[in-house]
Coordinates of C-alpha atoms in Angstrom, one line a residue:
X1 CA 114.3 61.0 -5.0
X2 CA 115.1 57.6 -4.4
X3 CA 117.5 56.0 -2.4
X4 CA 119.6 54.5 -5.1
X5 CA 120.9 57.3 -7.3
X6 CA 123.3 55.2 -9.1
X7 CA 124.0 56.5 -12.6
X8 CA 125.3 54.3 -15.8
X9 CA 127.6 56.3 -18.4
X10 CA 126.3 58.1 -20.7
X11 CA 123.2 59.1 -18.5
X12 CA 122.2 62.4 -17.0
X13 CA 119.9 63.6 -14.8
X14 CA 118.9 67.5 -13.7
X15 CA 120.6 68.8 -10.4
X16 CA 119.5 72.4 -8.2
X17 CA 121.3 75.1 -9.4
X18 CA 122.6 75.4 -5.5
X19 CA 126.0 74.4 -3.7
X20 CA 126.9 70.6 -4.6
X21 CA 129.7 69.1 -2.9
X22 CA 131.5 66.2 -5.5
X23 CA 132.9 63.5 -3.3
X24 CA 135.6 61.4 -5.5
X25 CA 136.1 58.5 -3.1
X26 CA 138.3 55.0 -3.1
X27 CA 139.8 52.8 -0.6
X28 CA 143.4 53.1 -0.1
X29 CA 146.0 50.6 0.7
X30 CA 149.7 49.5 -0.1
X31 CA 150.3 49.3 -3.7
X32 CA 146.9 51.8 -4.4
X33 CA 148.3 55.4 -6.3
X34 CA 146.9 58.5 -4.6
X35 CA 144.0 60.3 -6.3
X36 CA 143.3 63.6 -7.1
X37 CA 140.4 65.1 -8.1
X38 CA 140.1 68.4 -10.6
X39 CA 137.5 70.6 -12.3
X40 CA 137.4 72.6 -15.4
X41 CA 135.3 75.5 -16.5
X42 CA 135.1 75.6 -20.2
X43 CA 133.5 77.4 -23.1
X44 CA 132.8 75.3 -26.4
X45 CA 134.6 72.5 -24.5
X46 CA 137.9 74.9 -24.0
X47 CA 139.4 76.9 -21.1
X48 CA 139.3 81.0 -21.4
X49 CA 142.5 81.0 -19.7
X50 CA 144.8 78.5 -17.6
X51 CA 143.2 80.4 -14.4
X52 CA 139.6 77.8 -15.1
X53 CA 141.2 74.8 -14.1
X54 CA 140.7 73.8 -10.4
X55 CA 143.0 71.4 -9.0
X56 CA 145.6 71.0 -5.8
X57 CA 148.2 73.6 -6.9
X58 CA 145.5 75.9 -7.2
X59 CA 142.4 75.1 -5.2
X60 CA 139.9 77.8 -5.6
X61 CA 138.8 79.8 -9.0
X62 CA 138.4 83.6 -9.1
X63 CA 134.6 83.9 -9.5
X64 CA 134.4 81.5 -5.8
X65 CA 132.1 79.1 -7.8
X66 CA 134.4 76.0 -7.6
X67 CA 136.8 75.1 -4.6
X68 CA 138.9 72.2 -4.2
X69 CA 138.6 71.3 -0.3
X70 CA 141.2 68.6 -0.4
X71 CA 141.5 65.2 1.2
X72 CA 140.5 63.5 4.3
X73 CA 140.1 59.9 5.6
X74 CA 137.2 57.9 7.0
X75 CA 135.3 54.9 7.5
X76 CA 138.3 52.8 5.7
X77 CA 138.1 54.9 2.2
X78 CA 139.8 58.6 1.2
X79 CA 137.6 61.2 -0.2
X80 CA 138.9 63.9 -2.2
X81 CA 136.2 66.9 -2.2
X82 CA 135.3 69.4 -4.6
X83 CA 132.4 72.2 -3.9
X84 CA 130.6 73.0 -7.0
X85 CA 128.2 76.5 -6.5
X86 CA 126.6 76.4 -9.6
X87 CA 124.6 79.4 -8.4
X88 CA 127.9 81.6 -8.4
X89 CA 129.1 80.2 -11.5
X90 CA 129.7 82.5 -14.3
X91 CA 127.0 83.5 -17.1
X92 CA 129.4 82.7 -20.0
X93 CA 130.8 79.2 -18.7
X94 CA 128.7 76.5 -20.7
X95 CA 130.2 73.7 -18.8
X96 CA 132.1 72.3 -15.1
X97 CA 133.9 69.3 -16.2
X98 CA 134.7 67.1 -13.1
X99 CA 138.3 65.1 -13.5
X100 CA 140.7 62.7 -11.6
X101 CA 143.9 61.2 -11.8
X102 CA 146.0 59.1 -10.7
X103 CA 149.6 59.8 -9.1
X104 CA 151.7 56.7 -9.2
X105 CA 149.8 54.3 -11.1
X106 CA 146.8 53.9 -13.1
X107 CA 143.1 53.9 -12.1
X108 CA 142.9 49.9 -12.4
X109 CA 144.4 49.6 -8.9
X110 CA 142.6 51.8 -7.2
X111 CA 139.7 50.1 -5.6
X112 CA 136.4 51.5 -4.7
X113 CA 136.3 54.4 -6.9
X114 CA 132.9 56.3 -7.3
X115 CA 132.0 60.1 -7.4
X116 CA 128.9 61.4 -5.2
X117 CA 127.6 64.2 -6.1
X118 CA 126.0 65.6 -2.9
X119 CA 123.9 68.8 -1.7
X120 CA 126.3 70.7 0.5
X121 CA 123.4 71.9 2.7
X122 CA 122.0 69.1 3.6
X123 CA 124.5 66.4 3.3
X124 CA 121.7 64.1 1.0
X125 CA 123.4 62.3 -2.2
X126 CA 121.5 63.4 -5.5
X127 CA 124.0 61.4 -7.8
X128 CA 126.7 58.3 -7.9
X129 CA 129.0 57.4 -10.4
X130 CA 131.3 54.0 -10.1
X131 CA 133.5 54.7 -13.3
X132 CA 134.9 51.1 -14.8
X133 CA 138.8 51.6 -14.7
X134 CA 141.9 49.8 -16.4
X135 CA 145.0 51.3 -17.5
X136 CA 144.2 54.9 -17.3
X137 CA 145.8 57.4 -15.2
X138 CA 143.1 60.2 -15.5
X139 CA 139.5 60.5 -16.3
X140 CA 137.0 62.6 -16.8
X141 CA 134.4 61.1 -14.3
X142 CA 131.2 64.0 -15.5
X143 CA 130.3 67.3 -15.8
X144 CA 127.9 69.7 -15.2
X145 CA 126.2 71.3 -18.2
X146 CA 123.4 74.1 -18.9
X147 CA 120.2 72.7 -20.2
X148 CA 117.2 75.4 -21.0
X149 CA 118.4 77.4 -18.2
X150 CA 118.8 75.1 -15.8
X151 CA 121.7 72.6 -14.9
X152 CA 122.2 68.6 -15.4
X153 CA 124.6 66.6 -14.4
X154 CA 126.4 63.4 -17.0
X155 CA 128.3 60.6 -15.9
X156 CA 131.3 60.7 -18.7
X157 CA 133.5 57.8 -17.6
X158 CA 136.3 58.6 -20.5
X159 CA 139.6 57.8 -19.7
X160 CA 143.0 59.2 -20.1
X161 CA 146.5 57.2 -20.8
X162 CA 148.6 60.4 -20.6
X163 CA 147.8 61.1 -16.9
X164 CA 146.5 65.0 -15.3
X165 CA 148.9 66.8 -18.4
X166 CA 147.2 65.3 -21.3
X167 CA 143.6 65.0 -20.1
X168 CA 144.3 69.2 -18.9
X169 CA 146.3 69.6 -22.5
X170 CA 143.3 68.5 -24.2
X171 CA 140.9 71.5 -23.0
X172 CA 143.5 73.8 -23.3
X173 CA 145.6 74.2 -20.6
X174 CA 149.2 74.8 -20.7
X175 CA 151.4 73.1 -18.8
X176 CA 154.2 73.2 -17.2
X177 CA 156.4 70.0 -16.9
X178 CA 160.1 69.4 -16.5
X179 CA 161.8 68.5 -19.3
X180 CA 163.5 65.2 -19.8
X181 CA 166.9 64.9 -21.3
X182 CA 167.0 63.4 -25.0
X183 CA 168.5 59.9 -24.9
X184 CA 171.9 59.8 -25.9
X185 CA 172.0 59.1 -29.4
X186 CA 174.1 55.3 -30.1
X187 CA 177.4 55.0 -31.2
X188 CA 178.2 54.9 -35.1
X189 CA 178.8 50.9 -35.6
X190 CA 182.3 50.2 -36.8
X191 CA 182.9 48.9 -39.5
X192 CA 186.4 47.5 -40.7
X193 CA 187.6 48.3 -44.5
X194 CA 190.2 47.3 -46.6
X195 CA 192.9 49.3 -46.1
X196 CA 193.0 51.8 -49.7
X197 CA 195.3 51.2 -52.0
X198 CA 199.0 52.6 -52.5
X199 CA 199.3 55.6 -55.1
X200 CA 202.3 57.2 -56.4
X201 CA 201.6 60.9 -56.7
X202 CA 201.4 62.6 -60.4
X203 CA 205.0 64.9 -60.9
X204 CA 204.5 68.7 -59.5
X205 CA 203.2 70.7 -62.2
X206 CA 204.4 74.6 -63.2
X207 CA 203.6 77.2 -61.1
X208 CA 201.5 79.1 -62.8
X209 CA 201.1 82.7 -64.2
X210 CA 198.8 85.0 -62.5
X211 CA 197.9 88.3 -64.0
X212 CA 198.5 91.7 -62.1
X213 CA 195.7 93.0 -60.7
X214 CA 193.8 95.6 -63.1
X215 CA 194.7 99.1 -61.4
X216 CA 191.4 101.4 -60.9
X217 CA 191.5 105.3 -60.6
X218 CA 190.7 106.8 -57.1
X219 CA 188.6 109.9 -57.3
X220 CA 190.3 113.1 -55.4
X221 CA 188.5 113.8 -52.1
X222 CA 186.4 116.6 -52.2
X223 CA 187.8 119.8 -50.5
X224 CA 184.0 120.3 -49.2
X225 CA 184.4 117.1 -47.2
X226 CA 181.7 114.1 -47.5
X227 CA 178.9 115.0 -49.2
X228 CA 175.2 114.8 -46.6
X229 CA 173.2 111.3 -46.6
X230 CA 170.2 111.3 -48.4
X231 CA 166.7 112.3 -46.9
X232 CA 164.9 109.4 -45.5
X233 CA 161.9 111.1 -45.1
X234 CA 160.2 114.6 -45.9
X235 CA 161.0 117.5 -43.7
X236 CA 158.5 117.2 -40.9
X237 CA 157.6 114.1 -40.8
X238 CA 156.8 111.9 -37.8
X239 CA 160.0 109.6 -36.8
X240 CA 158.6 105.9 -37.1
X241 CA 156.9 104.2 -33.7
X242 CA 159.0 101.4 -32.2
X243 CA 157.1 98.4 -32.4
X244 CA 155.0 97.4 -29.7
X245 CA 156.8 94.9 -27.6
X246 CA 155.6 91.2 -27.7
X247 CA 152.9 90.5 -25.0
X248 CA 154.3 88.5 -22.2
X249 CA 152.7 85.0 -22.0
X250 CA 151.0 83.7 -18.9
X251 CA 153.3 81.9 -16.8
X252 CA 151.9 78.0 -17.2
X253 CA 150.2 75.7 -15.2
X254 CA 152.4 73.7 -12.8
X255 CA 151.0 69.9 -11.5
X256 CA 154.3 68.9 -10.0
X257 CA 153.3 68.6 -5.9
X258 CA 154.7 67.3 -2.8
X259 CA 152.8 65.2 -0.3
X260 CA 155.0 64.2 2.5
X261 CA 153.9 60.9 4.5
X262 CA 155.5 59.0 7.3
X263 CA 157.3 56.9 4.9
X264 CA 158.4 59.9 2.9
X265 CA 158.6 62.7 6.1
X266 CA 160.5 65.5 4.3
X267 CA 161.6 67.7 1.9
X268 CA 164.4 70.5 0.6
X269 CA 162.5 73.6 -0.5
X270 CA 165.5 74.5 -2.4
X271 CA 164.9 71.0 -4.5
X272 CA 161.3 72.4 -5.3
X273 CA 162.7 75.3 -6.3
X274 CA 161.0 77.5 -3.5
X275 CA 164.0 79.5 -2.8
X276 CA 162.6 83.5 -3.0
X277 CA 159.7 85.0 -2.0
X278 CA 157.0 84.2 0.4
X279 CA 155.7 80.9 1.8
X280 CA 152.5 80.4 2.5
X281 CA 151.3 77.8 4.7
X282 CA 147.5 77.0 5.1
X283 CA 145.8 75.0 7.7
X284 CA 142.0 74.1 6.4
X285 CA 140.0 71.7 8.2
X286 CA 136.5 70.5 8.6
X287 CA 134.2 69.0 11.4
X288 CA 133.4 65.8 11.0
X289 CA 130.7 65.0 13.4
X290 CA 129.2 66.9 15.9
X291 CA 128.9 66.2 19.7
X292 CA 127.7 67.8 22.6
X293 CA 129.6 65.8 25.3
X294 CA 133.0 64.2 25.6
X295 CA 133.7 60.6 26.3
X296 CA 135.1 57.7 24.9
X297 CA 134.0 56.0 21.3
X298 CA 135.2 52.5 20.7
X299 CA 138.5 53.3 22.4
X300 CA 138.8 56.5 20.5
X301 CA 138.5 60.3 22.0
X302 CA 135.6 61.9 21.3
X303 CA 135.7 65.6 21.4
X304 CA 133.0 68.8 22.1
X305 CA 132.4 70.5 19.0
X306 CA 130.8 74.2 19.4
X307 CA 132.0 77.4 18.0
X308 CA 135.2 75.7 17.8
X309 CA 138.1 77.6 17.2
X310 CA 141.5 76.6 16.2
X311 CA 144.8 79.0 15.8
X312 CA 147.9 78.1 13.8
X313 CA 151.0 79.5 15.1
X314 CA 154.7 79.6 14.7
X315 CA 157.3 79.0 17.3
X316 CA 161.0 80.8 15.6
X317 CA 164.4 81.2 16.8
X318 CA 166.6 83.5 14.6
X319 CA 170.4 83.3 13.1
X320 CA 171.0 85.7 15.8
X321 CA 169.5 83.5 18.6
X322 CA 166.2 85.7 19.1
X323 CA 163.0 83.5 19.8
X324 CA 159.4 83.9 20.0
X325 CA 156.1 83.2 18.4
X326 CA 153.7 84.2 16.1
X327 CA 150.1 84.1 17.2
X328 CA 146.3 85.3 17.2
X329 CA 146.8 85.3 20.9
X330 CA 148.1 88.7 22.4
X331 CA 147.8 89.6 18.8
X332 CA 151.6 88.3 17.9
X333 CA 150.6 88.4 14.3
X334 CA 154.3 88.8 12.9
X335 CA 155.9 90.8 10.3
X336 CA 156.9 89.6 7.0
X337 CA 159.8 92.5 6.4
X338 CA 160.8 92.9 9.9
X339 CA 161.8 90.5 12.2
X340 CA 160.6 87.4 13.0
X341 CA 159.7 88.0 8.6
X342 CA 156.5 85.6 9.4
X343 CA 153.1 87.2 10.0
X344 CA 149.7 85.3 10.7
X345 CA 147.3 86.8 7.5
X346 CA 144.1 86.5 10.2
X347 CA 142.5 84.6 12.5
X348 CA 139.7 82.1 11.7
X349 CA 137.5 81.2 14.7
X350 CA 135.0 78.9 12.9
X351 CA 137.3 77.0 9.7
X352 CA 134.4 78.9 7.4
X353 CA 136.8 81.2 5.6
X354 CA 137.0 79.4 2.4
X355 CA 141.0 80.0 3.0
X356 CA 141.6 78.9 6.0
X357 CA 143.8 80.4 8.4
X358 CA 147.4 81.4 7.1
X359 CA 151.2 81.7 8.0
X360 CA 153.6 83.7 5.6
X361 CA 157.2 83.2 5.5
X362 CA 159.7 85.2 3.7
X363 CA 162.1 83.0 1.9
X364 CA 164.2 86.5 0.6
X365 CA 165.2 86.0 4.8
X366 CA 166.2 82.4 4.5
X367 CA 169.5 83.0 6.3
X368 CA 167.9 84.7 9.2
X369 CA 166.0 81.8 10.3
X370 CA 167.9 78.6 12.1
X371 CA 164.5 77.1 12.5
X372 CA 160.6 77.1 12.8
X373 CA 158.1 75.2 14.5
X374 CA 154.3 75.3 12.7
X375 CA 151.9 74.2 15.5
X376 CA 147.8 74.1 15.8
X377 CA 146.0 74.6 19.0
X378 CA 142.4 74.4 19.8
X379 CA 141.5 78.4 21.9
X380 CA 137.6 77.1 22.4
X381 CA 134.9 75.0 21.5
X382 CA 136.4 71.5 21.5
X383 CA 138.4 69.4 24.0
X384 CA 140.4 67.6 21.2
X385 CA 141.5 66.8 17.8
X386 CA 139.2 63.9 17.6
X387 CA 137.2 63.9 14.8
X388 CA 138.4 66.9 13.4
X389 CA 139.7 66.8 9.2
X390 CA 142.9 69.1 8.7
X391 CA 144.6 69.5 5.9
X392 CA 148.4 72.1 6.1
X393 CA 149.8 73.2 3.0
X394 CA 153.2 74.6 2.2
X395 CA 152.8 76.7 -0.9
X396 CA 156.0 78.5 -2.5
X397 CA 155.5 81.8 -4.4
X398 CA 158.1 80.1 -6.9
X399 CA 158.0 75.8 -6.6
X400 CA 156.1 72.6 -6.2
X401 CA 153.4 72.8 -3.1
X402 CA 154.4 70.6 -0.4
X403 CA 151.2 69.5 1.2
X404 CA 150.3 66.5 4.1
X405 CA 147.2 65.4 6.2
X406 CA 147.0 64.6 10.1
X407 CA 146.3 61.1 11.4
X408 CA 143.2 60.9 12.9
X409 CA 143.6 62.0 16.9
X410 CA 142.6 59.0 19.8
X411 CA 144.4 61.3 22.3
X412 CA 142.5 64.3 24.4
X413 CA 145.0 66.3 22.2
X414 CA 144.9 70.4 22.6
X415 CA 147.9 71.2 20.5
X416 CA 149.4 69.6 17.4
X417 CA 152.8 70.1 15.9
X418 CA 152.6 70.5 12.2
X419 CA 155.8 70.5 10.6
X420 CA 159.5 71.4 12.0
X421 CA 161.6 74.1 9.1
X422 CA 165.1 73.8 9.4
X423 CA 168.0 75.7 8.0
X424 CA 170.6 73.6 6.5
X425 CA 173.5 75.1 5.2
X426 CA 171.1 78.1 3.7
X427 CA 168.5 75.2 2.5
X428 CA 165.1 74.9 4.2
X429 CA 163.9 71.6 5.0
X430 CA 160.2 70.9 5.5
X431 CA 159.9 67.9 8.2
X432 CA 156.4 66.4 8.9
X433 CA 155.5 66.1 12.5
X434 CA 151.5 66.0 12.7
X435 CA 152.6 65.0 16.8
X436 CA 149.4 65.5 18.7
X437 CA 150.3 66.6 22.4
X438 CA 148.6 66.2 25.8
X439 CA 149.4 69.2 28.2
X440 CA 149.4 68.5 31.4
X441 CA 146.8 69.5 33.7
X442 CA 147.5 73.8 34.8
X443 CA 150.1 74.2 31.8
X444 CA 149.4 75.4 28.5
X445 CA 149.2 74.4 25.0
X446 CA 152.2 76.8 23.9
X447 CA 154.1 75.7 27.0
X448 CA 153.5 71.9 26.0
X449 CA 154.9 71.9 22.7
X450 CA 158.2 74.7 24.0
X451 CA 159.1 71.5 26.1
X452 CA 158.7 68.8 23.8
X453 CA 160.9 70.9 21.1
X454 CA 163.3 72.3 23.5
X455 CA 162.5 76.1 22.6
X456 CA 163.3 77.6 26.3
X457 CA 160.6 80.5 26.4
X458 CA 159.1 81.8 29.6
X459 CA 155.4 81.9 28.9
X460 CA 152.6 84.5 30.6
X461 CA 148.7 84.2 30.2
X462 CA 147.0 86.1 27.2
X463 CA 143.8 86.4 26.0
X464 CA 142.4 87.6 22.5

C-alpha cells in the first residue's frame, strides 16, 4: 500500500478481516470541546438491542469484537481509540458503524480531526479520514461493512446537529436523558373592561309544587335467605389464567459522564446518583514506547519498559478508626461484605487483560468509610511513569461514570496517587490527585504515599 492512504467521502476501500485499531485524533486547546468516539453494531442499519453500542459508559461489547480503549495524549494532539476485531465479530452483524461527538461544543472548533484506521499488530496505517466539520456535534465518521465475504471500510462524513443522543436515537438506541422542566407557561394578559352594567333583579317567583314521590312495593324477604349467584362457568371447568405480566423493559442507555480535570478536580457521587451498590474503579493503561535503558529525553524521564507490571491499591481508614490497605502484594485483596467492604477483582501483571485491573467499593457501606486513598505503583519492569498511558475510571452500579487521565510523568515516579474519596456528611466525594511521587532511596512506594497523606501505618516487606 502506499504511503498516503488518505480517503475522500463517499469512498471505500477493502480492509483484513484481522484486529484494526480506529484512532479518532484532534488537537486540543482552550475553547476546543472534548471528543468521544463510539461504535455501533447494526443489522439492516439498526441495533439488536441497546447492548451493540460501544461508547465510554460502556466500553466493551459482549461478543469481545469491539472495545473502547479510551483517551490518551501525545505529540500535541488527543487520540481517542477504538479496537475493531472484525475476526471476532459476530456472523449476523452486517455492519460496525464508527461515531464521534462532541461534548461542549460542536465539531467546527475542534481542530485537527481525522480518523486512522490502523492494524493493531503492526502499528501500519491502512486508512485516513479528515471529515470537513461545522456546526455539528456528532458524526458518523465510517463504517465497516461486509462485501462478498470479506470486509471494507467507507468514509461516511455525515453529521449530526442533535449531539451523541440523536445520532444513537437514530439506529435505535434508547436513551436515557434527564428530563428538563417545561417552561413556565406566561401570564394571561390583563385586559381592563367596562365595568357591567347595573340590573334590578326580576320579583321572587312562587315556590313551586313538587309531587310526592311515587311509592313502590318491597318484596318480602325470602325465609330461605338470598337466593345462590349464578354459575359462571360449567362444573369442572378450569378457573381462568391470570394474565401474563408485562415484560420488563431494558433499563436505557445512559451518556451522561463525568471527567474531572484540574480545573474541575471533583465530584459528589451522591450528585451522580451513585449512592448504592458497588463502585468499580478501573485503572487501564498502555505502553507507549519501549526502552531498554533509563536516562533522560529532552529533559523528560525516560523509563525501562519489560514485563512491566503495575498494581492499583487502596489505602482506607474506617468510621471506627481501623486502617489498612488493599493490595496484590501479601495478597491484601479485600472483602467487599466484610470489612474494609473493598476487594482488588485480580492482579494484572502485563495491562493485557482487556479490563484492566480493578477496585470494588461497596457504596450499601458508605457510612463506614471516613476516607480512601486509590494509588498505582509500578512492582517490576519499569523505573517510572514516563511514557506510560493510564486511564482510572470510577464506575457506579447506579450513576454517571466519573472518569480522568494522568499527566504525562517527567519525574523517576514509582507510585502515583489517583484520587482521594472522602466522606462528607454520609456523601462521597471523588477528588482527583493523579500526584506522581518520588520515594526516597531505601523506603517504599506504600510508605511514600502513607507520609504524603498522613495515614500513620507501620509498614513490613512483602512479596507476591
Amino acid at each position: 500500500m502506499g504511503a498516503d492512504m488518505s480517503m475522500s467521502k463517499g469512498s471505500n476501500l477493502q480492509v483484513p478481516t484481522a484486529a484494526l485499531r480506529v484512532e479518532l485524533g484532534w488537537r486540543p486547546g482552550p475553547g476546543v470541546p472534548d471528543v468521544d468516539a463510539s461504535a455501533l453494531l447494526l443489522i439492516s442499519g439498526k441495533v439488536r438491542t441497546d447492548g451493540d453500542f460501544v461508547f465510554y459508559n460502556q466500553p466493551t461489547h459482549t461478543s469481545g469484537a469491539v472495545r473502547h480503549e479510551g483517551k490518551r495524549d501525545a505529540g500535541g494532539r488527543t487520540t481517542d481509540t477504538l479496537l475493531v476485531d472484525l475476526g471476532r465479530v459476530e456472523p449476523a452483524i452486517e455492519t460496525v458503524v464508527l461515531a464521534a461527538s462532541a461534548d461542549g461544543g460542536t465539531f467546527g472548533q475542534v481542530p485537527g480531526l481525522a480518523v486512522r484506521v490502523l492494524d493493531a499488530q503492526q502499528g501500519t496505517e491502512i486508512a485516513r479520514f479528515d471529515p470537513a466539520a461545522s456546526v455539528e456535534t456528532a458524526f458518523v465518521l465510517g463504517e465497516f461493512y461486509r462485501r462478498q465475504g470479506a470486509w471494507k471500510f467507507r468514509a461516511v462524513g455525515q453529521g449530526y446537529s442533535s449531539g451523541l443522543q440523536g445520532l444513537a436515537t437514530d439506529y435505535g438506541i434508547t436513551v436515557d436523558e434527564p428530563q428538563r422542566a417545561a417552561p413556565p407557561s406566561p401570564p394571561a394578559p390583563r385586559i381592563d373592561r367596562p365595568a357591567p352594567p347595573v340590573t334590578v333583579p326580576p320579583p321572587p317567583m312562587p315556590p313551586a309544587v313538587v309531587p310526592p314521590p311515587p311509592v313502590t312495593a318491597v318484596p318480602p324477604a325470602s325465609p330461605y335467605g338470598p337466593p345462590p349467584p349464578a354459575p359462571t362457568a360449567p362444573y369442572g371447568a378450569p378457573a381462568p389464567m391470570p394474565a401474563a405480566p408485562a415484560p420488563v423493559p431494558p433499563a436505557p442507555v445512559r451518556l451522561t459522564k463525568v471527567t474531572l480535570t484540574k480545573q474541575a478536580p471533583s465530584v459528589s457521587l451522591s450528585k451522580q446518583g451513585g449512592t448504592s451498590g458497588f463502585l468499580r474503579v478501573n485503572l487501564n493503561w498502555q505502553v507507549r514506547k519501549q526502552f531498554s535503558g533509563w536516562g533522560s529525553k529532552r529533559g523528560r524521564a525516560v523509563a525501562r519498559h519489560s514485563d512491566l507490571d503495575l498494581d492499583l491499591c487502596a489505602l482506607f481508614e474506617l468510621s471506627d478508626g481501623s486502617k489498612g490497605v488493599v493490595q496484590a502484594l501479601g495478597n491484601a485483596f479485600g472483602s467487599l461484605h466484610h470489612p474494609p467492604y473493598i476487594h482488588l477483582d485480580g492482579d494484572d501483571r502485563t495491562g493485557a487483560v482487556e479490563t484492566g485491573e480493578n477496585l470494588t467499593v461497596n457504596l450499601d457501606r458508605t457510612q463506614s468509610f471516613r476516607r480512601i486513598l486509590i494509588f498505582v505503583t509500578i512492582y517490576e519492569g519499569a523505573r517510572s511513569f514516563a511514557d506510560l498511558h493510564a486511564t482510572v475510571t470510577l464506575q457506579p452500579q447506579h450513576g454517571a461514570p466519573v472518569d480522568f487521565s494522568l499527566d504525562e510523568c517527567t519525574v523517576p515516579s514509582t507510585v502515583c496517587a489517583l484520587a482521594l474519596i472522602t466522606n462528607s456528611g454520609g456523601d462521597l466525594i471523588v477528588q482527583r490527585e493523579a500526584r506522581y511521587l518520588v520515594p526516597e532511596r531505601g523506603v517504599s512506594p506504600q510508605r511514600t504515599i502513607d507520609r504524603a497523606y498522613g495515614w500513620g501505618m507501620n509498614w513490613t516487606p512483602g512479596r507476591k
